[in-house]
Coordinates of C-alpha atoms in Angstrom, one line a residue:
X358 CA 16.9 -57.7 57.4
X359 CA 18.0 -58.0 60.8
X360 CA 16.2 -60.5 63.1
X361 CA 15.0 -59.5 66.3
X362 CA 15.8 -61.3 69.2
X363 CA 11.7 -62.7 69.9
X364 CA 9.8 -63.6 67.5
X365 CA 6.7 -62.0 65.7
X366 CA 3.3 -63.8 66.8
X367 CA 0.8 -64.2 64.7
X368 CA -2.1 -66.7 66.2
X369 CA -5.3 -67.0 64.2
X370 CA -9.0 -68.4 65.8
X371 CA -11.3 -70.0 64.1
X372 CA -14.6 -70.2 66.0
X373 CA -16.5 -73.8 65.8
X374 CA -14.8 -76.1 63.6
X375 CA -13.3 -79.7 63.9
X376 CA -10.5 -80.6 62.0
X377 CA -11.6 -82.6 59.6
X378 CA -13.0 -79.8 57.7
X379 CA -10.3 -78.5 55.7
X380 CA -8.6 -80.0 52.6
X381 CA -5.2 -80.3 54.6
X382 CA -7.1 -83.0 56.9
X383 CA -8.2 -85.0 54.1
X384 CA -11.4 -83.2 53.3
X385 CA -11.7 -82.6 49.6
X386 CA -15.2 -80.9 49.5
X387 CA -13.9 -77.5 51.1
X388 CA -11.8 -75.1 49.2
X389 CA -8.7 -73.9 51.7
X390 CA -5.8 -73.6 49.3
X391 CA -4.2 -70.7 51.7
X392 CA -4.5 -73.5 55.0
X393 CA -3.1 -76.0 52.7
X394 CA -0.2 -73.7 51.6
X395 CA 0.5 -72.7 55.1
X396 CA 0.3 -76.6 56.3
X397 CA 2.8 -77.5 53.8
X398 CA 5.5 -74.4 55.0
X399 CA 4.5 -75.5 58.7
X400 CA 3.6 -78.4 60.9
X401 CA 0.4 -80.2 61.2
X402 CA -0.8 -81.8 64.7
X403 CA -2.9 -84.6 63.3
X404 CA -4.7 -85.2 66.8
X405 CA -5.2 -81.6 68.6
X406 CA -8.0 -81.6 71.1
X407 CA -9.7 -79.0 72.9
X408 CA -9.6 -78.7 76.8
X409 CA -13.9 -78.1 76.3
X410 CA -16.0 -77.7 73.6
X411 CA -17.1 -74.2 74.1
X412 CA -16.2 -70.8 72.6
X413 CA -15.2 -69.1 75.9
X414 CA -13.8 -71.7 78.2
X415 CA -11.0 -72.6 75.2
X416 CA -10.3 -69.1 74.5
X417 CA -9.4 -68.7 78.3
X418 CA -7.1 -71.7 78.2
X419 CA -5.3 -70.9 75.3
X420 CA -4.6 -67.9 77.0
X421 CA -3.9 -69.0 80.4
X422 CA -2.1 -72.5 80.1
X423 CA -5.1 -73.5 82.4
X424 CA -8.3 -75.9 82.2
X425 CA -11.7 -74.6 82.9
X426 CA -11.1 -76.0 86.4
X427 CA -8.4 -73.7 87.4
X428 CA -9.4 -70.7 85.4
X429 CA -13.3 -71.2 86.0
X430 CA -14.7 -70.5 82.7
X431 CA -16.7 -73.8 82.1
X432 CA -19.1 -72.6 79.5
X433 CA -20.0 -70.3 77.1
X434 CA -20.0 -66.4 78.7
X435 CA -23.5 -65.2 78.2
X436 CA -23.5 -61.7 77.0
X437 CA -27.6 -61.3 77.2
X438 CA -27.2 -60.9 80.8
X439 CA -24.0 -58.2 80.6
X440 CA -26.6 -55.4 82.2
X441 CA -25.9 -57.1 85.4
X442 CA -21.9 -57.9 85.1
X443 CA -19.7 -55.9 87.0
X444 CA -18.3 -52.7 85.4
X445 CA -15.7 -53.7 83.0
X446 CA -15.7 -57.2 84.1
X447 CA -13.1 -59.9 82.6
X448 CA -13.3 -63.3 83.3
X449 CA -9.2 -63.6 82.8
X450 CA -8.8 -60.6 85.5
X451 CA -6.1 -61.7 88.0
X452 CA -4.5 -64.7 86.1
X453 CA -1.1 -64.8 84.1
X454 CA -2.4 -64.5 80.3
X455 CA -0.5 -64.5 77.1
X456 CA -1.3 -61.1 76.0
X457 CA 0.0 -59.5 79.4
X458 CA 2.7 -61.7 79.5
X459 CA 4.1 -60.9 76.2
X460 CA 3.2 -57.2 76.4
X461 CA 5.7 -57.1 79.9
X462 CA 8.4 -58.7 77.8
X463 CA 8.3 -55.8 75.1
X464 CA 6.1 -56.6 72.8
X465 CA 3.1 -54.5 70.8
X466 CA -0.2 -56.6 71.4
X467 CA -3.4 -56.5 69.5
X468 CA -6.7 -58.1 69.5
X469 CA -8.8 -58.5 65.9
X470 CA -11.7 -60.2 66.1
X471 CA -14.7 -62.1 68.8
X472 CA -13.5 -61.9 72.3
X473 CA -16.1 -63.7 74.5
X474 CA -14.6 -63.6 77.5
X475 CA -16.3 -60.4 79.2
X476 CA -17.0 -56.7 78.6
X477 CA -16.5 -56.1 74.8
X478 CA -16.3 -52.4 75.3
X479 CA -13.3 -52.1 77.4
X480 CA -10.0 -54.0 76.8
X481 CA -8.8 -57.1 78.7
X482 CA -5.9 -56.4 80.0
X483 CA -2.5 -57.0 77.9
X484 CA -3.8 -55.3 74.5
X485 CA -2.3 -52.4 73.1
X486 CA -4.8 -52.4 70.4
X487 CA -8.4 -53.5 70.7
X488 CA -10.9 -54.4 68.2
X489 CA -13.8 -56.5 68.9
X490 CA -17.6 -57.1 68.3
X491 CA -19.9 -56.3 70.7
X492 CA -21.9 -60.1 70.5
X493 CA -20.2 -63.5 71.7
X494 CA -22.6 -65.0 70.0
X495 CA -22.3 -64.4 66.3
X496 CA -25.8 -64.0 65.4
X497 CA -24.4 -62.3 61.5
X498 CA -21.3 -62.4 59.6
X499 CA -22.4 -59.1 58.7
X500 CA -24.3 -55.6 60.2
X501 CA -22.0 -56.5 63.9
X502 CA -21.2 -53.3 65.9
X503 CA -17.8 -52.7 66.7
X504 CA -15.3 -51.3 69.2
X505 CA -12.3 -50.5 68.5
X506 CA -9.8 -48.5 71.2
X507 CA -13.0 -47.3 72.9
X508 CA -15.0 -46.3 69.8
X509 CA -18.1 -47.8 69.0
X510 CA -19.5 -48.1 65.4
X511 CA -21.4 -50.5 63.0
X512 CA -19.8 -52.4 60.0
X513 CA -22.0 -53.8 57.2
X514 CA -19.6 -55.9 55.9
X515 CA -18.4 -59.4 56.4
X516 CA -16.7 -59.9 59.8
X517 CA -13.5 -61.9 58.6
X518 CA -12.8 -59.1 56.0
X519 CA -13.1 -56.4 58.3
X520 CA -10.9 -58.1 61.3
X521 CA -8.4 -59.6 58.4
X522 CA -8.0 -55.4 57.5
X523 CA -7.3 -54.5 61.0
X524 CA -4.7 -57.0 61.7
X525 CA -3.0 -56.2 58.7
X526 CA -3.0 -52.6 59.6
X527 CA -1.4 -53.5 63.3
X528 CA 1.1 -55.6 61.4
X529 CA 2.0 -52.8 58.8
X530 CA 2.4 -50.5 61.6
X531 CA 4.8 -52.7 63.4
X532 CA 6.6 -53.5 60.6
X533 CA 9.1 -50.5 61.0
X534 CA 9.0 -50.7 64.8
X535 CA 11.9 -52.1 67.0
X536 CA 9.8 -54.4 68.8
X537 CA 8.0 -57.6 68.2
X538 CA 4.4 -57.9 68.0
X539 CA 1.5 -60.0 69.0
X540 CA -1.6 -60.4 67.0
X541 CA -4.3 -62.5 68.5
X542 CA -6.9 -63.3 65.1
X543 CA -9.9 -64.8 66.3
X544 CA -11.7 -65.4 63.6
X545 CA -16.0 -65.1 64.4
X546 CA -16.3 -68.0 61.7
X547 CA -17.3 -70.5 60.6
X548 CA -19.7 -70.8 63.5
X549 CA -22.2 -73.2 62.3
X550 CA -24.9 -71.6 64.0
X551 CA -28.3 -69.9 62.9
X552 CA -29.0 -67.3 62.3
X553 CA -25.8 -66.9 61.1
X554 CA -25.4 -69.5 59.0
X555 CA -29.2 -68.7 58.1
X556 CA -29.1 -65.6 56.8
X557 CA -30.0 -64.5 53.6
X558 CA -27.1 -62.6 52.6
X559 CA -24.5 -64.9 50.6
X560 CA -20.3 -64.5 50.8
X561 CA -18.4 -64.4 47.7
X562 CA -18.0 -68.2 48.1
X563 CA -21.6 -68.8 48.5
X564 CA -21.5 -70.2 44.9
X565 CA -18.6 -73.2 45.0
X566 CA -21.1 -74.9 47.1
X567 CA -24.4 -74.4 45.6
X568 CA -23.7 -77.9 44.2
X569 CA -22.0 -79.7 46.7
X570 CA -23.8 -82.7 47.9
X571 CA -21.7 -82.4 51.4
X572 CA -20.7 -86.1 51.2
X573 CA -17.7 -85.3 53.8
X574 CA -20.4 -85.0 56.7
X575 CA -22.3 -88.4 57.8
X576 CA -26.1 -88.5 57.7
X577 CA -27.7 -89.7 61.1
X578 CA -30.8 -89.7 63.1
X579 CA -30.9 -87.9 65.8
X580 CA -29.5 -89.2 69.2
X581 CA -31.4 -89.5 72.1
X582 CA -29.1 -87.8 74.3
X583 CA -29.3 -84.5 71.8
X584 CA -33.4 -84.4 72.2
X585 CA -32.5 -85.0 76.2
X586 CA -30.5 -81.8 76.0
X587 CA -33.1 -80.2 74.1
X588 CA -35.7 -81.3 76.6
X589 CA -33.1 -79.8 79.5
X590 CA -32.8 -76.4 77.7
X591 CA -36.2 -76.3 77.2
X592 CA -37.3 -76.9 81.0
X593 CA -35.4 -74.8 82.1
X594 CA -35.0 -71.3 79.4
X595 CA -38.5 -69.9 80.9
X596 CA -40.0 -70.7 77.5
X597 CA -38.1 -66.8 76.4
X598 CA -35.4 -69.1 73.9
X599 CA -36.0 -71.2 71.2
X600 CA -33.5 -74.4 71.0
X601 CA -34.4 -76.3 68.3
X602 CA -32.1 -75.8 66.3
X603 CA -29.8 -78.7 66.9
X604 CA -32.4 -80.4 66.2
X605 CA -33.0 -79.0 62.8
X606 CA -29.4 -78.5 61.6
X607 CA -28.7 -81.7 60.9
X608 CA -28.6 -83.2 57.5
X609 CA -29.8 -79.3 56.6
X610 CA -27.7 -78.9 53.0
X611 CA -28.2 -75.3 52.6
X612 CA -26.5 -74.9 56.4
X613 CA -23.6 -77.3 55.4
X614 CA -23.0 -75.6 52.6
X615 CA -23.1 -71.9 54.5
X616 CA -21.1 -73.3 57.0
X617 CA -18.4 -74.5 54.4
X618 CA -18.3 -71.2 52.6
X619 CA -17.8 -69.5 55.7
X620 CA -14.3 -71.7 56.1
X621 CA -13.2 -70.5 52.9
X622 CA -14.1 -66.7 53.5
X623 CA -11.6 -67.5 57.0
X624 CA -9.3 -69.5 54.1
X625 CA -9.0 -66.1 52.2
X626 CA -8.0 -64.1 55.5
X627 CA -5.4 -66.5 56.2
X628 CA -4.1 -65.9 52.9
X629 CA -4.3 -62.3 53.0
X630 CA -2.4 -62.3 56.3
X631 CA 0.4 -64.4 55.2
X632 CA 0.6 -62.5 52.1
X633 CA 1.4 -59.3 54.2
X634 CA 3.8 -61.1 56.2
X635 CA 6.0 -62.0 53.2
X636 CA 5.1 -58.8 51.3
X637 CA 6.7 -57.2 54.6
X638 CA 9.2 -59.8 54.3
X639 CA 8.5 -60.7 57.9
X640 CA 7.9 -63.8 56.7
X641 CA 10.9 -65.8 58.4
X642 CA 10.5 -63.2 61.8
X643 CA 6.7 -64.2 62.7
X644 CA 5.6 -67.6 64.1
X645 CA 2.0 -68.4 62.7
X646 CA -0.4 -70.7 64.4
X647 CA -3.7 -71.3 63.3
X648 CA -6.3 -73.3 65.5
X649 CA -10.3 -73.4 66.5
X650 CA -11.3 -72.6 70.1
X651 CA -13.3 -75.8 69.5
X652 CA -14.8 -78.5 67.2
X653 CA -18.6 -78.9 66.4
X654 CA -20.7 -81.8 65.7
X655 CA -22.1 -81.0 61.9
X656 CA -24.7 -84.2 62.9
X657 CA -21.9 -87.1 63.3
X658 CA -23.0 -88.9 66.6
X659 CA -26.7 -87.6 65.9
X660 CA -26.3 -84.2 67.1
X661 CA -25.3 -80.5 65.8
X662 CA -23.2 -78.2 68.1
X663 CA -21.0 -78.7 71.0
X664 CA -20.4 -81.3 73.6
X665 CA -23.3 -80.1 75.9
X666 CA -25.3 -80.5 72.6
X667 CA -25.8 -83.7 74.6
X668 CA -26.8 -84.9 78.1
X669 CA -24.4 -86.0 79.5
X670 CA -22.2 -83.5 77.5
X671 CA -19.4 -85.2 75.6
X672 CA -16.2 -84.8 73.8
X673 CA -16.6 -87.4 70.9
X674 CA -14.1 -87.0 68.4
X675 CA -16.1 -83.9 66.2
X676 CA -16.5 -82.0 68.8
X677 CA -13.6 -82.1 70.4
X678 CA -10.7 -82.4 67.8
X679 CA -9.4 -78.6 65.9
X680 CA -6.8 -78.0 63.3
X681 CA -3.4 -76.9 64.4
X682 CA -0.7 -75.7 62.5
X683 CA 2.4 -73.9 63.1
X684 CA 4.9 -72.1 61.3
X685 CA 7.9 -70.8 61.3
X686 CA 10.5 -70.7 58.9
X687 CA 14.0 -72.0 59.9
X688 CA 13.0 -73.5 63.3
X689 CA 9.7 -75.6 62.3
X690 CA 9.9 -78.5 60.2
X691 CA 7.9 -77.5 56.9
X692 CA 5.4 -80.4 55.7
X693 CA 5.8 -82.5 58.9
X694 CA 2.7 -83.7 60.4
X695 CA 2.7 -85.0 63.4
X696 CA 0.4 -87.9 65.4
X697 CA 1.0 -86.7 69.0
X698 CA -1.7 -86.1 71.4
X699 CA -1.9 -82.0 72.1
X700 CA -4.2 -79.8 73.3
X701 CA -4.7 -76.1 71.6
X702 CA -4.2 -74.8 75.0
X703 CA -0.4 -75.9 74.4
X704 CA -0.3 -72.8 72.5
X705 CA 0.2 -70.7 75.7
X706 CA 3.2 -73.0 76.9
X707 CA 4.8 -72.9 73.3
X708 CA 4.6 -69.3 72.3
X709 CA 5.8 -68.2 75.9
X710 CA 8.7 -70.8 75.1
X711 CA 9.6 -68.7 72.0
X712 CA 9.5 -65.5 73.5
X713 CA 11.9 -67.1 76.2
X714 CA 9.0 -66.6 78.8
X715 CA 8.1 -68.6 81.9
X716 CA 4.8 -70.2 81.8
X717 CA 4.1 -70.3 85.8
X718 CA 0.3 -69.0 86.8
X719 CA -0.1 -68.7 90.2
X720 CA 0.8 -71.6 92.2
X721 CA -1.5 -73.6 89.8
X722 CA 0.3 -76.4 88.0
X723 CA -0.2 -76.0 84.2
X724 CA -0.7 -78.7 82.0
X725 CA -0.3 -76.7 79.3
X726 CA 2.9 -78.0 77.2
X727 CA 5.6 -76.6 75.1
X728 CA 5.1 -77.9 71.3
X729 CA 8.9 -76.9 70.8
X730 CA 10.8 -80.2 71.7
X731 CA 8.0 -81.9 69.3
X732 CA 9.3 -80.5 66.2
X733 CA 12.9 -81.0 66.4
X734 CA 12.3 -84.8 67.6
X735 CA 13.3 -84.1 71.1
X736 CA 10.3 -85.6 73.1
X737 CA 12.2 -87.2 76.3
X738 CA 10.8 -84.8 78.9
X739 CA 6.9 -84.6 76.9
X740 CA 5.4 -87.1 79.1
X741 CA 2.3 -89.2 78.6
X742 CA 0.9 -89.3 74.9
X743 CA -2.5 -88.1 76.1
X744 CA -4.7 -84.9 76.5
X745 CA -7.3 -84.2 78.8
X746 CA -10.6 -82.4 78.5
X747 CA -13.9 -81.9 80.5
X748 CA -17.3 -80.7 79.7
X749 CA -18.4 -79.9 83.1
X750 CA -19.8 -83.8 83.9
X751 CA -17.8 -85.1 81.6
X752 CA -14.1 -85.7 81.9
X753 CA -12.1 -87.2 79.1
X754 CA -8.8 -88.9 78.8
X755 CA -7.5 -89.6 75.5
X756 CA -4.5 -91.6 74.1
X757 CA -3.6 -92.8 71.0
X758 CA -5.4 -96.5 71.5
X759 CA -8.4 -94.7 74.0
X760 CA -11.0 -92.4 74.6
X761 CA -12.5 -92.7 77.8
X762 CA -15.2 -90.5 79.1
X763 CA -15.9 -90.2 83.3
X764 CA -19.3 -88.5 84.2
X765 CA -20.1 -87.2 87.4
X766 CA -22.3 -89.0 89.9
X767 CA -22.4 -87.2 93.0
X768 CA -25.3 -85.8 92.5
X769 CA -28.7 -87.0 93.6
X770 CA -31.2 -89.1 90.8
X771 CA -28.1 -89.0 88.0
X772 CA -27.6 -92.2 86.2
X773 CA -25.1 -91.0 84.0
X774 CA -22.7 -93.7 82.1
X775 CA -19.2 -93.9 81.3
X776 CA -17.8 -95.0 77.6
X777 CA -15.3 -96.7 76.5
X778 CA -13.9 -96.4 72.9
X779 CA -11.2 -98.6 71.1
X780 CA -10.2 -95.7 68.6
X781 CA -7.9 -97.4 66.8
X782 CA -10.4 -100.0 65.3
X783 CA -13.2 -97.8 66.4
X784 CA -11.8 -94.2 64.8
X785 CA -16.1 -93.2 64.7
X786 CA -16.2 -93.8 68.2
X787 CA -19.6 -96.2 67.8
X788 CA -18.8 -98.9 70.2
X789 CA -18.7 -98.3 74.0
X790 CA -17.2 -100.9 76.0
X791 CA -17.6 -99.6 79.1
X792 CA -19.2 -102.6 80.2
X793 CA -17.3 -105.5 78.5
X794 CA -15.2 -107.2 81.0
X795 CA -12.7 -108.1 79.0
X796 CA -11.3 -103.7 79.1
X797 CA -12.1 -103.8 82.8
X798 CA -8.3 -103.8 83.5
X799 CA -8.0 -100.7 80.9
X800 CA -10.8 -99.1 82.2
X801 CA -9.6 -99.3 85.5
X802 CA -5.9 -97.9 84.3
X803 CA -7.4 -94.9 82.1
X804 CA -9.8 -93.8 85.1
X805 CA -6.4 -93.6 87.7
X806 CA -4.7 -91.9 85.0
X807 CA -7.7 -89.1 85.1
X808 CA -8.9 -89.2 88.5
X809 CA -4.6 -88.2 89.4
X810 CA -4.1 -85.5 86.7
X811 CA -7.8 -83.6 87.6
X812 CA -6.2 -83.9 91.1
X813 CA -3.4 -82.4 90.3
X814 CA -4.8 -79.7 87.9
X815 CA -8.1 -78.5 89.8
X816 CA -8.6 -75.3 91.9
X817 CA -10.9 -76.0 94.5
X818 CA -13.1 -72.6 93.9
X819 CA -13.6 -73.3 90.1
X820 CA -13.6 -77.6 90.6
X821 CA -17.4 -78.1 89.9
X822 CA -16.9 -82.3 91.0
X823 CA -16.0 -80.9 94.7
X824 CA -18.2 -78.2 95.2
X825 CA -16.8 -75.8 93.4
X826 CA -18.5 -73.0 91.1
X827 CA -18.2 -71.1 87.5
X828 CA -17.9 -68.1 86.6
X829 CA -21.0 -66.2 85.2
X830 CA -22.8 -69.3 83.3
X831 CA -22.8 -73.0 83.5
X832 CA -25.4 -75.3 81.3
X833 CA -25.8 -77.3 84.4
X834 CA -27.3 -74.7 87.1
X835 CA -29.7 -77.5 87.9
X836 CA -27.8 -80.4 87.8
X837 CA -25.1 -78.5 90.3
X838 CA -27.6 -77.1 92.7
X839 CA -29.1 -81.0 92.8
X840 CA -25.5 -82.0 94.0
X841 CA -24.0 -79.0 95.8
X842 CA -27.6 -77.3 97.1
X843 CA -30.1 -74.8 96.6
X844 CA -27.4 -71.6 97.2
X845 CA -24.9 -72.8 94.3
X846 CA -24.5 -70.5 91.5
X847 CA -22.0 -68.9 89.3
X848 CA -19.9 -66.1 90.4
X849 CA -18.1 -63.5 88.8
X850 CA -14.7 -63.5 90.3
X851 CA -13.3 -66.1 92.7
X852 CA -10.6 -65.8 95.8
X853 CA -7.0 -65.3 93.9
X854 CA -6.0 -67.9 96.4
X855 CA -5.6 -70.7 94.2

């Protein structure tokens, strides 16, 4: 077979899951024999990070190079309030995204799987094909309404199934095309969430884990800053949600042990895909990455969710590391694992690298990166071995020695503290040092080194530390309006000036 000039795209989402939970990372209480396989033909980043620890703010950076700063999606889009969006509103409208990008360079484009990043109905823009579910917030695996190219209809059967059938259909139908193709696979699982993770109905790999006694995830109390983001939530929900259940998850076997069989039902779509890719024998044509738009805390650190789980918010290690893997034959080292600090939202900068594509958006600098020189060796123009992240008041800088988190203070009554973590004889992340003189000098180096790149890589409109604003939903409305005033709110686009 004749290889095309750009390569065949394949990338895969899961949705809420740290690294650590799959057999290739050292786990050996979760069955992933397809990851495994496909870690062993690729490379493994051994310390991926998100950019934040929410579903929609990662899935716009992956997709736009960009930190929630610059693109303005800080937290989760909440799609119980879509009566009052804009008609046909994207948060991604007006920025440089992969999709559109790859679409204007010749490719077919497709979209299996949760969006969360606006109206599910109608198709963000770059997608030739569009399937989606109509809830952001998986609420079931199974009985989810669907659209798909403008048709709307309910499945009743499992969600990673159903998209892993689609995608292979788009990928059978390119397969005798003369172009390359695109498909984006985010997976709505394994969530971790009720009532999804709840629910009565069991997967076919429900059974491997009636018996496992989930020794891979630490028991702990509760923190006090997870019942101080309960208490927040609760203040300020109008009494109309419950939120308890962060509280309840953890140390819950029966939703460890949902949450693990959900990883292997996305294990057997995985599998399924590659298995169509070689049965194509597209194989050696089509680069596969597989990440998470996030981690989740399964109760390390005293809390279940994400990093606003918390107050502050934070980006400890289980919330904010993901598996990634890439492969593709001939051109990626197969079996390397790598130690380098990278951020999932790399992804844009690489696969716009493969298909010989610029990666400018705007005027905005992107801190995005190109994985591409990292698996040949050629790492003199990478930079700094660090990644960055932020939670809205919490900023993160991490190395290979460091994690050091910088809260916002601006703001009125906050007494919010900084940490300081020695990960290399601290990997757990237990010890802050924040205040121990003898790191002041580090301290003091680490919080330049942030305070200069969020300087570089803010745009004023979406920079909630100067004033600035998010699009349709922060977690913070009050702490913002404390700090900026009584007029701040989200908004649901912003001037394209960046």
């Amino acid at each position: 077979m004749t290889r095309k000039k750009l390569p065949n795209i394949v990338l895969i989402f899961t949705d809420n899951q740290q690294a650590s939970t799959l057999a290739c990372y050292g786990n050996d209480e979760v069955y992933t024999p397809n990851l495994d396989k496909l870690a062993a033909q690729g490379t493994l980043f051994e310390n991926a990070f998100c950019p934040n620890a929410f579903c929609s703010p990662c899935r716009a950076s992956v997709l736009t190079g960009l930190l929630p700063s610059q693109h303005g999606v800080h937290s989760w889009i909440d799609d119980r309030n879509m009566d009052e969006w804009p008609q046909n509103w994207h948060a991604l409208d007006g920025l440089r995204t992969l999709p559109a990008t790859l679409r204007d360079a010749g490719y077919a484009t497709a979209l299996s799987g949760k969006y969360h990043l606006g109206e599910p109905g109608s198709p963000m823009a770059g997608f030739d094909f569009w399937c989606t579910m109509a809830d952001g917030h998986v609420r079931s695996f199974y009985k989810n309404r669907i659209t798909e190219n403008g048709e709307t209809y309910d499945y009743e059967g499992h969600t990673v199934d159903f998209f892993t059938q689609k995608g292979i259909s788009f990928i059978e139908e390119q397969a005798a095309q003369d172009q390359p193709f695109f498909l984006y696979l985010p997976y709505p699982a394994p969530y971790g969430h009720w009532p999804a993770t709840k629910e009565d109905v069991r997967c076919r790999h429900s059974d491997r884990y009636d018996d496992c006694p989930m020794d891979s995830i630490p028991r702990e109390g509760l923190s006090k800053a997870a019942i101080d983001a309960f208490l927040l939530r609760a203040k300020y929900s109008g009494g109309g949600l419950d939120y308890s259940m962060p509280l309840r998850a953890p140390n819950d076997l029966a939703t460890l042990r949902s949450y693990y069989a959900q990883i292997s039902m996305v294990d057997d779509g995985v599998g399924q895909i590659m298995d169509t890719l070689d049965r194509l024998d597209l194989a050696d044509d089509t680069i596969v990455v597989f990440t998470s738009d996030h981690g989740l805390s399964l109760g390390h650190h005293g809390f279940w969710g994400h990093g606003a789980a918390t107050y502050p918010a934070n980006l400890h290690r289980a919330a904010h590391s993901v598996p990634l893997m890439v492969r593709h034959p001939n051109t990626i080292p197969a079996g390397q694992r790598l130690d380098t600090m990278v951020s999932n939202m790399d992804v844009f900068s690489t696969l716009l690298d493969y298909a010989d594509q610029p990666r400018d958006q705007k005027g905005m600098t992107v801190s995005s990166r190109s994985l591409k020189p990292l698996f040949t060796g050629d790492v003199a123009d990478w930079g700094a071995d660090a990644v960055y992240s932020e939670q809205e008041e919490t900023r993160v800088l991490r190395t290979p020695k460091w994690a050091y988190f910088k809260r916002f203070t601006a703001g009125p009554a906050i007494d919010f503290q900084d940490e300081l973590y020695d990960v290399e004889t601290d990997p757990h992340e237990t010890t802050n040092l924040i205040d121990d003189p003898a790191f002041a000098d580090i301290r003091k180096t680490l919080d330049k080194m942030l305070v200069e790149f969020f300087n570089t890589h803010t745009r004023p409109a979406a920079d909630l530390w100067q004033g600035g604003t998010t699009l349709q939903h922060s977690e913070r409305n009050e702490l913002w309006r404390d700090a900026w005033g009584p007029d701040w709110q989200p908004v649901y686009t912003y001037d394209t000036t960046p």
